[in-house]
Coordinates of N, CA and C in Angstrom, one line a residue:
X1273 N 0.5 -2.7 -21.3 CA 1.7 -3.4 -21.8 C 2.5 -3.9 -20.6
X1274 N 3.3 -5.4 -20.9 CA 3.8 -5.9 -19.5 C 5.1 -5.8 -19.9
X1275 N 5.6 -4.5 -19.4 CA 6.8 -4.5 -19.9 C 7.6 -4.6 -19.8
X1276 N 7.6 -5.4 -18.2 CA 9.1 -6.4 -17.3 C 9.4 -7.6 -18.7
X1277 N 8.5 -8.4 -19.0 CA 8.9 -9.1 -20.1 C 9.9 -8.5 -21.3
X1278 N 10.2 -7.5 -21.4 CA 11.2 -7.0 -22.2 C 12.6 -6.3 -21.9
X1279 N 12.8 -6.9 -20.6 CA 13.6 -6.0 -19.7 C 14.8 -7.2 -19.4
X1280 N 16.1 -7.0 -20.0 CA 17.7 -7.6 -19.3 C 17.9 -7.0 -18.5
X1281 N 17.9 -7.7 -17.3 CA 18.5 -7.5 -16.2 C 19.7 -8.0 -15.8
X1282 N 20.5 -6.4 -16.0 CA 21.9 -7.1 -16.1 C 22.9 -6.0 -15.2
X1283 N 24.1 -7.5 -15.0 CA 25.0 -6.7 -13.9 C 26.4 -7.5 -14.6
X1284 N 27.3 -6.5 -15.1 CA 28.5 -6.5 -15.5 C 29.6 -6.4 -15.4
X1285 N 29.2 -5.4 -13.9 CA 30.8 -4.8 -13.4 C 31.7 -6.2 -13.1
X1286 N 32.6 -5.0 -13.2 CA 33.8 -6.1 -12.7 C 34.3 -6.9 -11.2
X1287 N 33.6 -5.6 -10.1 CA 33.3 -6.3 -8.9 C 32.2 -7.1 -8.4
X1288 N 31.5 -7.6 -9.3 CA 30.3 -8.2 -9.2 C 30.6 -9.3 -8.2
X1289 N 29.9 -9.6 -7.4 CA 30.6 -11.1 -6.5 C 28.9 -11.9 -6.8
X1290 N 29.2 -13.5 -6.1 CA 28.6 -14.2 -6.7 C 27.3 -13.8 -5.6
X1291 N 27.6 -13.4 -4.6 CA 26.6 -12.8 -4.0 C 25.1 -11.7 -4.7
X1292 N 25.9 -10.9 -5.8 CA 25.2 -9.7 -5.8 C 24.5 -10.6 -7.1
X1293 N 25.5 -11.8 -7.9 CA 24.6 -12.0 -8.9 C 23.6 -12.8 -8.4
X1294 N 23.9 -13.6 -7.3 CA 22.6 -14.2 -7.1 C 21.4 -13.4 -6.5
X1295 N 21.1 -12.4 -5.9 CA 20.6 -11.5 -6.1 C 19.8 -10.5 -7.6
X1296 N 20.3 -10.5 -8.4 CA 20.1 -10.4 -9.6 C 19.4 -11.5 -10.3
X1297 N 19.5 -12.4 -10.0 CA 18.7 -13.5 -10.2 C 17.1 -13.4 -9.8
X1298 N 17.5 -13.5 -8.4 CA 16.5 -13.0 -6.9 C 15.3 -12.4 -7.8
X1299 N 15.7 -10.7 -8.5 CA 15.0 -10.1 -8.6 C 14.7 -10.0 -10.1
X1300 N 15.1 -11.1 -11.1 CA 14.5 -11.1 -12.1 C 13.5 -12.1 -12.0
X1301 N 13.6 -13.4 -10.8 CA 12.4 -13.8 -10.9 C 11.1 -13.1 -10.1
X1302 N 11.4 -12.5 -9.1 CA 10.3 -11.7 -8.5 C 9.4 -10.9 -9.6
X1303 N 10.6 -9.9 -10.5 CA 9.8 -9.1 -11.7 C 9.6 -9.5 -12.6
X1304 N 9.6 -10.7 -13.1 CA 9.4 -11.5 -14.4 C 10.2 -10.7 -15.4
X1305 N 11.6 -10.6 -14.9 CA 12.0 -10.0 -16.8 C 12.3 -11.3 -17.7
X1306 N 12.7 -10.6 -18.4 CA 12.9 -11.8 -20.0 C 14.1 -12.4 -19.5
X1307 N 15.3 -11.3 -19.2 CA 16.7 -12.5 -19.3 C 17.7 -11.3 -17.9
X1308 N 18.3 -12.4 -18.1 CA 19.7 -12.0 -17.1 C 21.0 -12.0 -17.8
X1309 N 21.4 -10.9 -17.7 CA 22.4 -10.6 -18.6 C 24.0 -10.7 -18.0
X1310 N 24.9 -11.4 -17.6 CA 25.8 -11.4 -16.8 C 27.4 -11.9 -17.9
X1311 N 28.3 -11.7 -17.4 CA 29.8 -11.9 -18.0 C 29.5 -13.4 -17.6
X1312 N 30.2 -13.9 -19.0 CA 30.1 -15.4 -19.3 C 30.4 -16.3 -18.3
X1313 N 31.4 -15.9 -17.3 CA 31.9 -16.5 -16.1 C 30.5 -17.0 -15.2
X1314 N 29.5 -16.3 -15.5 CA 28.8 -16.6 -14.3 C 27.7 -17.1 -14.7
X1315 N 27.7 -17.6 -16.4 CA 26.7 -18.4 -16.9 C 26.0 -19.5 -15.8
X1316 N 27.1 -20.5 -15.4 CA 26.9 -21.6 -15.1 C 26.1 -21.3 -13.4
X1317 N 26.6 -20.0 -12.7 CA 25.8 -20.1 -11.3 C 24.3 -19.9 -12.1
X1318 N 23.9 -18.3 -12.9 CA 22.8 -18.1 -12.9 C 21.6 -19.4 -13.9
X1319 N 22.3 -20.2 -14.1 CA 21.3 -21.4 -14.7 C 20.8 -22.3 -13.8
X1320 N 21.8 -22.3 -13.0 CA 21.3 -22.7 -11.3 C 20.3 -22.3 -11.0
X1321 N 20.8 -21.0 -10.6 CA 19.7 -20.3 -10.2 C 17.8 -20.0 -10.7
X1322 N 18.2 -19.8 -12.6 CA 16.9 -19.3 -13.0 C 16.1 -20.9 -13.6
X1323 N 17.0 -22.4 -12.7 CA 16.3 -23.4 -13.5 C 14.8 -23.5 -13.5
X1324 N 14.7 -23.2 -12.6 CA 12.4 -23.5 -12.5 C 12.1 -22.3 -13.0
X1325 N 12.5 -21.2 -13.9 CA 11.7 -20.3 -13.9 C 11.8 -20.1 -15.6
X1326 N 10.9 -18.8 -16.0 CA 11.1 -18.2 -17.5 C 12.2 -17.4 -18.3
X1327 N 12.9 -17.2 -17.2 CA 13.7 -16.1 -17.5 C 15.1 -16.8 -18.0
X1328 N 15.6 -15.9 -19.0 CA 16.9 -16.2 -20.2 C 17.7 -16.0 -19.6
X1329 N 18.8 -16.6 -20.0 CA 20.1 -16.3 -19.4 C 20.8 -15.8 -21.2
X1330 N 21.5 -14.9 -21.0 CA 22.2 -13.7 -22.0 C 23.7 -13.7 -21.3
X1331 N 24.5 -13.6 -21.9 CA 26.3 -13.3 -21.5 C 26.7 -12.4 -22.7
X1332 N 27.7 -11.5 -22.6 CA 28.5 -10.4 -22.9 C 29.9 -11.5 -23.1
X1333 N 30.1 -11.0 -23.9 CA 31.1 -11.7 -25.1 C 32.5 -10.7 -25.6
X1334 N 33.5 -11.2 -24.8 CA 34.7 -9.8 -25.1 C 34.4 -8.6 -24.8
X1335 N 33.9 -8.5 -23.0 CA 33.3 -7.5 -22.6 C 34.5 -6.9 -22.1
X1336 N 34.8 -5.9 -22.0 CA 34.1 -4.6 -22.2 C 34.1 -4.2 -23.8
X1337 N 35.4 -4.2 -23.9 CA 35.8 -3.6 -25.0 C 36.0 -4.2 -26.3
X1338 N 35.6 -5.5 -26.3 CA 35.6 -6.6 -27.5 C 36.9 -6.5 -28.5
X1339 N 37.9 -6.5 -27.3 CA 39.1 -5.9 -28.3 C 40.1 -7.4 -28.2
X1340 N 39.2 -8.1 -27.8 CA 40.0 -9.7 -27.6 C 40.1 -10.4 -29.5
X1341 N 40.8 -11.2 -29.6 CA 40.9 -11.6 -30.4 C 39.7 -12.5 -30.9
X1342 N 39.4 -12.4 -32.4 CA 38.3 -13.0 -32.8 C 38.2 -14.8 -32.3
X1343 N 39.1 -15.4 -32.6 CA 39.1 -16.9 -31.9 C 38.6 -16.7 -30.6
X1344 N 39.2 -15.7 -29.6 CA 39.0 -15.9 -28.5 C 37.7 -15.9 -28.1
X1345 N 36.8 -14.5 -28.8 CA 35.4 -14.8 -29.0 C 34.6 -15.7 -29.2
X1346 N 35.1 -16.1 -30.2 CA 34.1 -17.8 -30.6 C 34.1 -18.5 -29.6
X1347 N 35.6 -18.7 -29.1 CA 35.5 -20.1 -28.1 C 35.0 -19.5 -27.0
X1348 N 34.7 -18.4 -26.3 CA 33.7 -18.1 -25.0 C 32.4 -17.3 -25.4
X1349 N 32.3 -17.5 -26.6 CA 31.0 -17.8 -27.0 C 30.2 -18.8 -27.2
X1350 N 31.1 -20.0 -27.4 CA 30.3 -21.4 -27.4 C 30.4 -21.9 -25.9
X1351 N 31.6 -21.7 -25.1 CA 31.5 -21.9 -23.9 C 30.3 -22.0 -22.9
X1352 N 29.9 -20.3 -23.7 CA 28.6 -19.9 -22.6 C 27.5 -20.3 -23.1
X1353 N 27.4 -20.6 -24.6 CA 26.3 -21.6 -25.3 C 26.1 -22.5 -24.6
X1354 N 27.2 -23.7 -24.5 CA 27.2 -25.1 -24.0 C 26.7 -24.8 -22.4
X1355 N 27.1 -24.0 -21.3 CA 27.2 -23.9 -19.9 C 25.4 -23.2 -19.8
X1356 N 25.0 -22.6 -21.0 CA 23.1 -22.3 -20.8 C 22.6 -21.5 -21.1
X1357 N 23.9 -20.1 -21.9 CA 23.4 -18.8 -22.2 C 22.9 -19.2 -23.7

């Protein structure tokens, strides 16, 4: 079973710098996972990043605690639609 194919590779904290996500990137294309899972903010670097390769791009929506208002969700949910997640 190739089980990197099933695997988000994801980094959420809050100190995340664009450093560590590109990195994260780095090593989802070396291991072939499925997707990269990162806070919507950083949609637009990791599409950069994962453009020649297989791997998904996934965003967290009212992260942490999805205690943001429902509007608010939609519209940075489509945000990160439009931007590649």
């Amino acid at each position: 079973m190739e089980l990197h194919k099933y695997i988000d590779h994801t980094l959420l904290g809050a100190t995340a710098t664009e450093a560590d996500i590109l990195q994260l990137c780095k090593v989802a294309k070396e291991q072939g996972f499925f997707a990269v899972c990162v806070n919507s903010c950083y949609v637009p670097l990791v599409k950069e990043q994962l453009e020649s390769s297989t791997v998904k791009i996934a965003a967290t929506i009212g992260f942490p605690l999805g205690a943001t208002a429902t509007v608010s969700k939609i519209n940075e949910a489509r945000d990160a639609v439009e931007k590649g997640a």
